[in-house]
């Protein structure tokens, strides 16, 4: 039996399905041949110029220092170690930037719709100002015009002789725990898991009985009580390493570099402006009938926002929010402009210049950013699907 699109003559090249498969095969073959030519040509040119390929350079000694590292690092460590240090520094500023930009963006977005004329206009000015200035200029502004004019170490701004701010950064006390801290950390994780089950129980209870259980205050109490009791029982001791001026600089404590602060502040403020607009559009997408029904039920404005408006608005907010998270992560690579030791600055900068392994290093850096972006997309897609199911 012939299909409606099948040619009456029975010739196979007149079949649209067959033609489609043939064209797809031709395009795929051309793509494979194109990339095979590029790879072969690159390897040939490298061989002619006497440049070695491979990843053996990762085991060589780096020989340079890094001003900020979340793991132990010094000049004797390998290039492979610099790769890990760069990834951790990139993740640090990206994760903190996403959290802070989300909080600030939601506040500005809600303020944009406020019935208070002053709050609404201030929110509009914030959005129109910061989203229309290039991010790189904002990074330079915070680094050179704000943090760059701080006093020298001997004239540091001090709070309680424990916290010091100067042109070299912010120096804060560093907590020093004894061996029992492991039990306290374990109790925090167990408490977080318990809070997750508590929220599920409260949600099911509300669906079954209609009665609400406020998990916020209960969660705060559990987070304070259980780790606090564990701290006392385990006999963990806490001391503070206070920064102290010795010679021309401070010793001890924890240092927050001005490069890190400038980058984090600029990323947060810039991205929050876009998130605020996403929040505003999401809130305005909720039908007015929902608001009128909420008021008819006697809900307060805070309850109406938390229980009715935001859950429905999240369907509209989440997709563009994902794009902003991806942009913030990729924009963190601008750190190299002010010397913050992120992945691009350390690995695609200093390591590449010293080792000369351009292809391998660029490939690794691109793979890292691709992986981070895919993980963010996966998490946000799961969250988006969960919110959509709740909506139904």
mmCIF file of C-alpha atoms in Angstrom:
data_model
loop_
_atom_site.group_PDB
_atom_site.id
_atom_site.type_symbol
_atom_site.label_atom_id
_atom_site.label_comp_id
_atom_site.label_asym_id
_atom_site.label_seq_id
_atom_site.Cartn_x
_atom_site.Cartn_y
_atom_site.Cartn_z
ATOM 1 C CA UNK A 1 0.000 0.000 0.000
ATOM 2 C CA UNK A 2 1.374 3.408 -1.007
ATOM 3 C CA UNK A 3 1.674 6.285 1.462
ATOM 4 C CA UNK A 4 0.108 9.691 0.553
ATOM 5 C CA UNK A 5 3.602 11.216 -0.101
ATOM 6 C CA UNK A 6 4.876 8.277 -2.134
ATOM 7 C CA UNK A 7 5.430 8.895 -5.844
ATOM 8 C CA UNK A 8 2.983 6.910 -8.062
ATOM 9 C CA UNK A 9 5.858 5.960 -10.359
ATOM 10 C CA UNK A 10 7.537 4.053 -7.497
ATOM 11 C CA UNK A 11 10.944 5.705 -8.025
ATOM 12 C CA UNK A 12 12.838 5.787 -4.730
ATOM 13 C CA UNK A 13 14.497 9.209 -5.275
ATOM 14 C CA UNK A 14 11.020 10.763 -5.426
ATOM 15 C CA UNK A 15 10.322 9.517 -1.878
ATOM 16 C CA UNK A 16 10.707 12.568 0.505
ATOM 17 C CA UNK A 17 11.700 10.324 3.426
ATOM 18 C CA UNK A 18 14.486 8.707 1.408
ATOM 19 C CA UNK A 19 15.715 12.065 0.100
ATOM 20 C CA UNK A 20 15.759 13.482 3.624
ATOM 21 C CA UNK A 21 17.905 10.636 4.918
ATOM 22 C CA UNK A 22 20.285 10.958 1.973
ATOM 23 C CA UNK A 23 20.759 14.707 2.549
ATOM 24 C CA UNK A 24 21.332 14.144 6.271
ATOM 25 C CA UNK A 25 23.949 11.510 5.467
ATOM 26 C CA UNK A 26 25.706 13.847 3.037
ATOM 27 C CA UNK A 27 25.786 16.721 5.583
ATOM 28 C CA UNK A 28 27.052 14.429 8.348
ATOM 29 C CA UNK A 29 29.792 13.024 6.107
ATOM 30 C CA UNK A 30 30.844 16.540 5.098
ATOM 31 C CA UNK A 31 31.057 17.632 8.741
ATOM 32 C CA UNK A 32 33.169 14.614 9.709
ATOM 33 C CA UNK A 33 35.483 15.215 6.746
ATOM 34 C CA UNK A 34 35.782 18.922 7.617
ATOM 35 C CA UNK A 35 36.811 18.327 11.228
ATOM 36 C CA UNK A 36 39.086 15.430 10.241
ATOM 37 C CA UNK A 37 40.875 17.785 7.832
ATOM 38 C CA UNK A 38 41.303 20.442 10.534
ATOM 39 C CA UNK A 39 42.670 17.956 13.087
ATOM 40 C CA UNK A 40 45.013 16.330 10.572
ATOM 41 C CA UNK A 41 46.241 19.691 9.286
ATOM 42 C CA UNK A 42 46.851 20.967 12.838
ATOM 43 C CA UNK A 43 48.810 17.856 13.850
ATOM 44 C CA UNK A 44 50.895 18.111 10.665
ATOM 45 C CA UNK A 45 51.743 21.783 11.285
ATOM 46 C CA UNK A 46 52.666 21.087 14.912
ATOM 47 C CA UNK A 47 54.937 18.237 13.820
ATOM 48 C CA UNK A 48 56.636 20.421 11.197
ATOM 49 C CA UNK A 49 57.317 23.147 13.802
ATOM 50 C CA UNK A 50 58.610 20.647 16.337
ATOM 51 C CA UNK A 51 55.853 21.349 18.904
ATOM 52 C CA UNK A 52 54.973 18.348 21.054
ATOM 53 C CA UNK A 53 51.349 17.485 21.788
ATOM 54 C CA UNK A 54 49.669 15.690 24.633
ATOM 55 C CA UNK A 55 48.897 16.304 28.293
ATOM 56 C CA UNK A 56 52.235 15.282 29.822
ATOM 57 C CA UNK A 57 52.896 18.947 30.651
ATOM 58 C CA UNK A 58 50.311 18.721 33.448
ATOM 59 C CA UNK A 59 52.895 16.836 35.559
ATOM 60 C CA UNK A 60 55.565 19.538 35.149
ATOM 61 C CA UNK A 61 56.360 21.980 37.954
ATOM 62 C CA UNK A 62 54.516 25.287 37.543
ATOM 63 C CA UNK A 63 57.125 27.534 39.181
ATOM 64 C CA UNK A 64 54.788 30.494 39.793
ATOM 65 C CA UNK A 65 52.632 31.554 42.693
ATOM 66 C CA UNK A 66 48.892 32.254 42.828
ATOM 67 C CA UNK A 67 47.555 34.997 45.113
ATOM 68 C CA UNK A 68 44.364 33.095 45.998
ATOM 69 C CA UNK A 69 43.873 29.354 46.314
ATOM 70 C CA UNK A 70 41.159 27.330 48.042
ATOM 71 C CA UNK A 71 43.503 24.321 48.274
ATOM 72 C CA UNK A 72 47.157 24.013 49.245
ATOM 73 C CA UNK A 73 49.358 25.419 46.490
ATOM 74 C CA UNK A 74 52.885 26.792 46.039
ATOM 75 C CA UNK A 75 55.427 27.203 43.237
ATOM 76 C CA UNK A 76 56.552 23.551 43.446
ATOM 77 C CA UNK A 77 53.139 22.179 42.483
ATOM 78 C CA UNK A 78 52.328 21.103 38.922
ATOM 79 C CA UNK A 79 50.434 22.682 36.054
ATOM 80 C CA UNK A 80 47.680 20.160 36.768
ATOM 81 C CA UNK A 81 47.347 21.727 40.208
ATOM 82 C CA UNK A 82 47.035 25.202 38.688
ATOM 83 C CA UNK A 83 44.166 23.858 36.574
ATOM 84 C CA UNK A 84 42.292 22.747 39.713
ATOM 85 C CA UNK A 85 43.029 26.028 41.523
ATOM 86 C CA UNK A 86 41.647 27.983 38.558
ATOM 87 C CA UNK A 87 38.462 25.884 38.415
ATOM 88 C CA UNK A 88 37.812 26.348 42.151
ATOM 89 C CA UNK A 89 38.360 30.120 41.964
ATOM 90 C CA UNK A 90 35.985 30.341 38.983
ATOM 91 C CA UNK A 91 33.353 28.262 40.783
ATOM 92 C CA UNK A 92 33.720 30.372 43.936
ATOM 93 C CA UNK A 93 32.978 33.696 42.268
ATOM 94 C CA UNK A 94 30.295 32.168 40.004
ATOM 95 C CA UNK A 95 28.333 30.443 42.777
ATOM 96 C CA UNK A 96 28.481 33.449 45.105
ATOM 97 C CA UNK A 97 27.551 35.740 42.208
ATOM 98 C CA UNK A 98 24.523 33.606 41.290
ATOM 99 C CA UNK A 99 23.260 33.572 44.891
ATOM 100 C CA UNK A 100 23.741 37.304 45.482
ATOM 101 C CA UNK A 101 22.420 38.352 42.057
ATOM 102 C CA UNK A 102 19.297 36.231 42.568
ATOM 103 C CA UNK A 103 18.544 37.772 45.969
ATOM 104 C CA UNK A 104 19.215 41.318 44.776
ATOM 105 C CA UNK A 105 17.379 40.796 41.484
ATOM 106 C CA UNK A 106 14.235 39.519 43.207
ATOM 107 C CA UNK A 107 14.233 42.471 45.619
ATOM 108 C CA UNK A 108 14.673 44.990 42.798
ATOM 109 C CA UNK A 109 12.078 43.220 40.636
ATOM 110 C CA UNK A 110 9.479 43.265 43.397
ATOM 111 C CA UNK A 111 10.381 46.877 44.206
ATOM 112 C CA UNK A 112 9.850 47.769 40.541
ATOM 113 C CA UNK A 113 6.142 46.917 40.938
ATOM 114 C CA UNK A 114 5.772 48.593 44.321
ATOM 115 C CA UNK A 115 2.880 51.018 44.755
ATOM 116 C CA UNK A 116 5.343 53.304 46.530
ATOM 117 C CA UNK A 117 6.390 55.867 43.880
ATOM 118 C CA UNK A 118 9.919 56.386 45.256
ATOM 119 C CA UNK A 119 10.770 52.674 45.567
ATOM 120 C CA UNK A 120 9.420 51.951 42.090
ATOM 121 C CA UNK A 121 11.428 54.789 40.505
ATOM 122 C CA UNK A 122 14.633 53.898 42.342
ATOM 123 C CA UNK A 123 14.295 50.304 41.149
ATOM 124 C CA UNK A 124 13.748 51.522 37.567
ATOM 125 C CA UNK A 125 16.822 53.783 37.756
ATOM 126 C CA UNK A 126 18.922 50.901 39.066
ATOM 127 C CA UNK A 127 17.829 48.613 36.223
ATOM 128 C CA UNK A 128 18.272 51.145 33.441
ATOM 129 C CA UNK A 129 21.650 52.276 34.775
ATOM 130 C CA UNK A 130 23.494 49.048 35.434
ATOM 131 C CA UNK A 131 22.198 46.939 32.552
ATOM 132 C CA UNK A 132 23.212 49.592 29.997
ATOM 133 C CA UNK A 133 26.829 49.975 31.114
ATOM 134 C CA UNK A 134 29.280 47.326 29.819
ATOM 135 C CA UNK A 135 30.249 44.826 32.487
ATOM 136 C CA UNK A 136 33.975 45.299 31.916
ATOM 137 C CA UNK A 137 33.661 49.029 32.690
ATOM 138 C CA UNK A 138 31.755 48.241 35.872
ATOM 139 C CA UNK A 139 34.523 45.845 36.937
ATOM 140 C CA UNK A 140 37.117 48.581 36.299
ATOM 141 C CA UNK A 141 34.987 51.079 38.241
ATOM 142 C CA UNK A 142 34.804 48.941 41.379
ATOM 143 C CA UNK A 143 38.457 47.891 41.132
ATOM 144 C CA UNK A 144 40.165 51.189 40.264
ATOM 145 C CA UNK A 145 37.726 53.933 41.358
ATOM 146 C CA UNK A 146 36.380 52.383 44.575
ATOM 147 C CA UNK A 147 38.774 49.761 45.955
ATOM 148 C CA UNK A 148 41.884 51.262 44.358
ATOM 149 C CA UNK A 149 41.662 54.440 46.466
ATOM 150 C CA UNK A 150 41.562 52.662 49.822
ATOM 151 C CA UNK A 151 44.267 53.628 52.362
ATOM 152 C CA UNK A 152 47.610 51.832 52.625
ATOM 153 C CA UNK A 153 48.062 49.100 55.261
ATOM 154 C CA UNK A 154 49.423 51.420 57.972
ATOM 155 C CA UNK A 155 46.372 53.684 57.592
ATOM 156 C CA UNK A 156 43.865 50.801 57.355
ATOM 157 C CA UNK A 157 40.215 51.294 58.258
ATOM 158 C CA UNK A 158 39.711 49.197 61.405
ATOM 159 C CA UNK A 159 36.664 47.726 63.108
ATOM 160 C CA UNK A 160 37.341 46.582 66.663
ATOM 161 C CA UNK A 161 41.044 45.966 65.960
ATOM 162 C CA UNK A 162 39.970 42.680 64.338
ATOM 163 C CA UNK A 163 38.800 43.609 60.842
ATOM 164 C CA UNK A 164 40.947 45.801 58.604
ATOM 165 C CA UNK A 165 40.299 47.297 55.167
ATOM 166 C CA UNK A 166 42.988 48.766 52.946
ATOM 167 C CA UNK A 167 44.120 48.851 49.341
ATOM 168 C CA UNK A 168 45.371 45.260 49.574
ATOM 169 C CA UNK A 169 42.016 43.841 50.625
ATOM 170 C CA UNK A 170 39.774 43.070 53.567
ATOM 171 C CA UNK A 171 41.425 41.231 56.480
ATOM 172 C CA UNK A 172 39.068 39.302 58.769
ATOM 173 C CA UNK A 173 39.642 36.868 61.671
ATOM 174 C CA UNK A 174 40.102 33.234 60.670
ATOM 175 C CA UNK A 175 38.271 30.656 62.860
ATOM 176 C CA UNK A 176 40.469 27.789 64.081
ATOM 177 C CA UNK A 177 38.582 24.650 65.166
ATOM 178 C CA UNK A 178 39.875 21.606 66.995
ATOM 179 C CA UNK A 179 39.487 18.019 65.707
ATOM 180 C CA UNK A 180 35.831 17.705 66.811
ATOM 181 C CA UNK A 181 34.667 20.059 64.064
ATOM 182 C CA UNK A 182 33.963 17.052 61.839
ATOM 183 C CA UNK A 183 31.045 16.063 64.078
ATOM 184 C CA UNK A 184 29.624 19.595 63.898
ATOM 185 C CA UNK A 185 29.848 19.641 60.085
ATOM 186 C CA UNK A 186 28.186 16.212 59.919
ATOM 187 C CA UNK A 187 25.386 17.446 62.192
ATOM 188 C CA UNK A 188 24.788 20.418 59.854
ATOM 189 C CA UNK A 189 24.353 18.117 56.854
ATOM 190 C CA UNK A 190 22.070 15.799 58.828
ATOM 191 C CA UNK A 191 20.009 18.806 59.938
ATOM 192 C CA UNK A 192 19.662 20.010 56.341
ATOM 193 C CA UNK A 193 18.398 16.568 55.317
ATOM 194 C CA UNK A 194 15.962 16.652 58.240
ATOM 195 C CA UNK A 195 14.696 20.074 57.149
ATOM 196 C CA UNK A 196 14.094 18.705 53.652
ATOM 197 C CA UNK A 197 11.912 15.912 55.085
ATOM 198 C CA UNK A 198 10.173 18.452 57.348
ATOM 199 C CA UNK A 199 9.220 20.578 54.331
ATOM 200 C CA UNK A 200 7.874 17.521 52.504
ATOM 201 C CA UNK A 201 5.821 16.585 55.553
ATOM 202 C CA UNK A 202 4.479 20.153 55.894
ATOM 203 C CA UNK A 203 3.541 20.228 52.202
ATOM 204 C CA UNK A 204 1.690 16.902 52.411
ATOM 205 C CA UNK A 205 -0.048 18.002 55.596
ATOM 206 C CA UNK A 206 -1.293 21.151 53.897
ATOM 207 C CA UNK A 207 -2.583 19.177 50.915
ATOM 208 C CA UNK A 208 -4.404 16.681 53.164
ATOM 209 C CA UNK A 209 -5.805 18.998 55.824
ATOM 210 C CA UNK A 210 -5.398 22.532 54.463
ATOM 211 C CA UNK A 211 -3.454 23.498 57.580
ATOM 212 C CA UNK A 212 -0.156 25.292 57.153
ATOM 213 C CA UNK A 213 3.029 24.606 59.087
ATOM 214 C CA UNK A 214 5.633 27.374 58.909
ATOM 215 C CA UNK A 215 8.888 25.547 58.285
ATOM 216 C CA UNK A 216 11.020 28.705 58.113
ATOM 217 C CA UNK A 217 11.266 29.410 61.831
ATOM 218 C CA UNK A 218 11.436 25.684 62.653
ATOM 219 C CA UNK A 219 14.322 25.278 60.168
ATOM 220 C CA UNK A 220 16.240 28.202 61.678
ATOM 221 C CA UNK A 221 15.759 26.766 65.171
ATOM 222 C CA UNK A 222 16.957 23.318 64.071
ATOM 223 C CA UNK A 223 20.000 24.775 62.275
ATOM 224 C CA UNK A 224 21.024 26.586 65.446
ATOM 225 C CA UNK A 225 20.085 23.975 68.044
ATOM 226 C CA UNK A 226 21.394 20.681 66.635
ATOM 227 C CA UNK A 227 24.877 21.874 65.497
ATOM 228 C CA UNK A 228 25.120 23.935 68.717
ATOM 229 C CA UNK A 229 24.381 20.921 70.933
ATOM 230 C CA UNK A 230 26.812 18.809 68.878
ATOM 231 C CA UNK A 231 29.475 21.495 69.322
ATOM 232 C CA UNK A 232 29.080 21.428 73.098
ATOM 233 C CA UNK A 233 28.961 17.619 73.394
ATOM 234 C CA UNK A 234 31.921 16.988 71.081
ATOM 235 C CA UNK A 235 34.133 19.339 73.112
ATOM 236 C CA UNK A 236 35.145 21.267 70.007
ATOM 237 C CA UNK A 237 37.159 24.398 70.779
ATOM 238 C CA UNK A 238 37.151 27.554 68.708
ATOM 239 C CA UNK A 239 39.958 30.116 68.570
ATOM 240 C CA UNK A 240 40.423 33.061 66.254
ATOM 241 C CA UNK A 241 43.492 33.941 64.201
ATOM 242 C CA UNK A 242 43.372 37.755 64.303
ATOM 243 C CA UNK A 243 45.155 39.630 61.470
ATOM 244 C CA UNK A 244 48.016 41.770 62.712
ATOM 245 C CA UNK A 245 50.132 44.440 61.004
ATOM 246 C CA UNK A 246 53.747 43.283 60.835
ATOM 247 C CA UNK A 247 56.120 45.441 58.852
ATOM 248 C CA UNK A 248 54.467 46.620 55.650
ATOM 249 C CA UNK A 249 51.557 44.191 55.560
ATOM 250 C CA UNK A 250 49.095 42.217 57.672
ATOM 251 C CA UNK A 251 49.793 38.652 58.750
ATOM 252 C CA UNK A 252 47.271 36.041 59.859
ATOM 253 C CA UNK A 253 43.506 35.953 59.412
ATOM 254 C CA UNK A 254 41.761 35.572 56.071
ATOM 255 C CA UNK A 255 42.290 38.015 53.215
ATOM 256 C CA UNK A 256 39.549 38.884 50.740
ATOM 257 C CA UNK A 257 41.382 40.258 47.714
ATOM 258 C CA UNK A 258 40.190 43.495 46.074
ATOM 259 C CA UNK A 259 40.251 41.678 42.710
ATOM 260 C CA UNK A 260 37.748 39.138 44.031
ATOM 261 C CA UNK A 261 35.545 41.807 45.648
ATOM 262 C CA UNK A 262 35.454 44.017 42.539
ATOM 263 C CA UNK A 263 34.595 41.083 40.273
ATOM 264 C CA UNK A 264 31.910 39.704 42.597
ATOM 265 C CA UNK A 265 30.245 43.090 43.149
ATOM 266 C CA UNK A 266 30.237 43.937 39.430
ATOM 267 C CA UNK A 267 28.864 40.527 38.401
ATOM 268 C CA UNK A 268 26.182 40.692 41.087
ATOM 269 C CA UNK A 269 24.971 44.203 40.326
ATOM 270 C CA UNK A 270 25.083 43.763 36.542
ATOM 271 C CA UNK A 271 23.259 40.417 36.482
ATOM 272 C CA UNK A 272 20.736 41.486 39.138
ATOM 273 C CA UNK A 273 19.515 44.236 36.810
ATOM 274 C CA UNK A 274 18.514 41.641 34.192
ATOM 275 C CA UNK A 275 17.068 39.252 36.772
ATOM 276 C CA UNK A 276 14.944 42.102 38.165
ATOM 277 C CA UNK A 277 13.330 42.586 34.754
ATOM 278 C CA UNK A 278 12.702 38.843 34.489
ATOM 279 C CA UNK A 279 11.045 38.906 37.924
ATOM 280 C CA UNK A 280 8.934 41.931 37.003
ATOM 281 C CA UNK A 281 7.652 40.304 33.810
ATOM 282 C CA UNK A 282 6.978 37.058 35.663
ATOM 283 C CA UNK A 283 4.965 38.771 38.384
ATOM 284 C CA UNK A 284 2.941 40.739 35.839
ATOM 285 C CA UNK A 285 2.093 37.516 33.980
ATOM 286 C CA UNK A 286 -0.058 36.308 36.903
ATOM 287 C CA UNK A 287 -3.738 37.021 36.097
ATOM 288 C CA UNK A 288 -5.334 39.776 38.155
ATOM 289 C CA UNK A 289 -8.161 37.397 39.011
ATOM 290 C CA UNK A 290 -5.705 35.386 41.106
ATOM 291 C CA UNK A 291 -4.863 38.488 43.133
ATOM 292 C CA UNK A 292 -8.508 39.383 43.612
ATOM 293 C CA UNK A 293 -9.277 35.831 44.736
ATOM 294 C CA UNK A 294 -6.369 35.981 47.202
ATOM 295 C CA UNK A 295 -7.650 39.218 48.709
ATOM 296 C CA UNK A 296 -11.155 37.742 48.891
ATOM 297 C CA UNK A 297 -9.739 34.876 50.966
ATOM 298 C CA UNK A 298 -8.250 37.394 53.371
ATOM 299 C CA UNK A 299 -4.584 36.767 52.574
ATOM 300 C CA UNK A 300 -2.089 39.443 53.547
ATOM 301 C CA UNK A 301 0.137 40.968 50.872
ATOM 302 C CA UNK A 302 3.125 38.911 52.029
ATOM 303 C CA UNK A 303 1.052 35.698 51.994
ATOM 304 C CA UNK A 304 -0.407 36.535 48.605
ATOM 305 C CA UNK A 305 3.075 37.106 47.203
ATOM 306 C CA UNK A 306 4.574 33.957 48.755
ATOM 307 C CA UNK A 307 1.679 31.524 48.270
ATOM 308 C CA UNK A 308 -0.062 32.717 45.094
ATOM 309 C CA UNK A 309 1.973 35.117 42.950
ATOM 310 C CA UNK A 310 5.568 33.851 43.091
ATOM 311 C CA UNK A 311 4.741 30.117 42.612
ATOM 312 C CA UNK A 312 2.858 30.962 39.402
ATOM 313 C CA UNK A 313 5.346 33.576 38.247
ATOM 314 C CA UNK A 314 8.271 31.151 38.561
ATOM 315 C CA UNK A 315 7.101 29.361 35.389
ATOM 316 C CA UNK A 316 7.834 32.551 33.465
ATOM 317 C CA UNK A 317 10.901 33.564 35.478
ATOM 318 C CA UNK A 318 12.931 30.331 35.459
ATOM 319 C CA UNK A 319 13.810 30.010 31.701
ATOM 320 C CA UNK A 320 15.357 33.516 31.380
ATOM 321 C CA UNK A 321 16.838 33.111 34.864
ATOM 322 C CA UNK A 322 18.776 30.101 33.583
ATOM 323 C CA UNK A 323 20.232 32.239 30.794
ATOM 324 C CA UNK A 324 21.351 34.859 33.330
ATOM 325 C CA UNK A 325 23.103 32.202 35.433
ATOM 326 C CA UNK A 326 24.915 30.953 32.330
ATOM 327 C CA UNK A 327 25.895 34.508 31.366
ATOM 328 C CA UNK A 328 27.218 35.258 34.847
ATOM 329 C CA UNK A 329 29.373 32.138 34.838
ATOM 330 C CA UNK A 330 30.838 32.924 31.430
ATOM 331 C CA UNK A 331 31.254 36.618 32.261
ATOM 332 C CA UNK A 332 33.440 35.632 35.215
ATOM 333 C CA UNK A 333 36.198 35.058 32.640
ATOM 334 C CA UNK A 334 36.540 38.875 32.508
ATOM 335 C CA UNK A 335 38.426 38.457 35.783
ATOM 336 C CA UNK A 336 41.640 38.289 33.811
ATOM 337 C CA UNK A 337 41.306 42.056 33.124
ATOM 338 C CA UNK A 338 41.996 42.900 36.792
ATOM 339 C CA UNK A 339 44.227 39.956 37.660
ATOM 340 C CA UNK A 340 41.807 37.775 39.626
ATOM 341 C CA UNK A 341 43.226 34.229 39.410
ATOM 342 C CA UNK A 342 40.319 32.453 37.713
ATOM 343 C CA UNK A 343 40.645 29.590 35.247
ATOM 344 C CA UNK A 344 41.268 31.810 32.221
ATOM 345 C CA UNK A 345 43.837 33.971 33.985
ATOM 346 C CA UNK A 346 45.822 31.123 35.546
ATOM 347 C CA UNK A 347 45.535 28.301 33.053
ATOM 348 C CA UNK A 348 44.802 29.972 29.712
ATOM 349 C CA UNK A 349 47.143 32.814 30.666
ATOM 350 C CA UNK A 350 50.233 32.064 32.740
ATOM 351 C CA UNK A 351 50.270 28.282 32.232
ATOM 352 C CA UNK A 352 49.773 28.600 28.468
ATOM 353 C CA UNK A 353 52.541 31.196 28.151
ATOM 354 C CA UNK A 354 54.983 29.035 30.079
ATOM 355 C CA UNK A 355 54.170 25.613 28.601
ATOM 356 C CA UNK A 356 53.210 26.602 25.040
ATOM 357 C CA UNK A 357 50.515 23.880 24.929
ATOM 358 C CA UNK A 358 47.894 26.189 23.441
ATOM 359 C CA UNK A 359 45.591 23.604 21.868
ATOM 360 C CA UNK A 360 45.376 21.338 24.893
ATOM 361 C CA UNK A 361 44.910 24.214 27.349
ATOM 362 C CA UNK A 362 42.248 26.036 25.340
ATOM 363 C CA UNK A 363 40.431 22.742 24.811
ATOM 364 C CA UNK A 364 40.478 22.021 28.580
ATOM 365 C CA UNK A 365 39.259 25.518 29.482
ATOM 366 C CA UNK A 366 36.441 25.347 26.926
ATOM 367 C CA UNK A 367 35.468 21.889 28.224
ATOM 368 C CA UNK A 368 35.285 23.216 31.796
ATOM 369 C CA UNK A 369 32.994 26.126 30.888
ATOM 370 C CA UNK A 370 30.847 23.819 28.751
ATOM 371 C CA UNK A 371 30.532 21.337 31.626
ATOM 372 C CA UNK A 372 29.628 24.033 34.175
ATOM 373 C CA UNK A 373 27.014 25.487 31.814
ATOM 374 C CA UNK A 374 25.470 22.080 31.124
ATOM 375 C CA UNK A 375 25.271 21.312 34.846
ATOM 376 C CA UNK A 376 23.545 24.665 35.523
ATOM 377 C CA UNK A 377 21.093 24.007 32.666
ATOM 378 C CA UNK A 378 20.385 20.504 33.971
ATOM 379 C CA UNK A 379 19.683 21.721 37.511
ATOM 380 C CA UNK A 380 17.471 24.580 36.336
ATOM 381 C CA UNK A 381 15.565 22.317 33.917
ATOM 382 C CA UNK A 382 14.855 19.894 36.766
ATOM 383 C CA UNK A 383 13.663 22.797 38.922
ATOM 384 C CA UNK A 384 11.563 24.182 36.083
ATOM 385 C CA UNK A 385 9.922 20.795 35.521
ATOM 386 C CA UNK A 386 9.222 20.479 39.235
ATOM 387 C CA UNK A 387 7.572 23.895 39.354
ATOM 388 C CA UNK A 388 5.498 23.069 36.274
ATOM 389 C CA UNK A 389 4.206 19.889 37.897
ATOM 390 C CA UNK A 390 3.344 21.802 41.060
ATOM 391 C CA UNK A 391 1.451 24.283 38.903
ATOM 392 C CA UNK A 392 -0.713 21.556 37.463
#
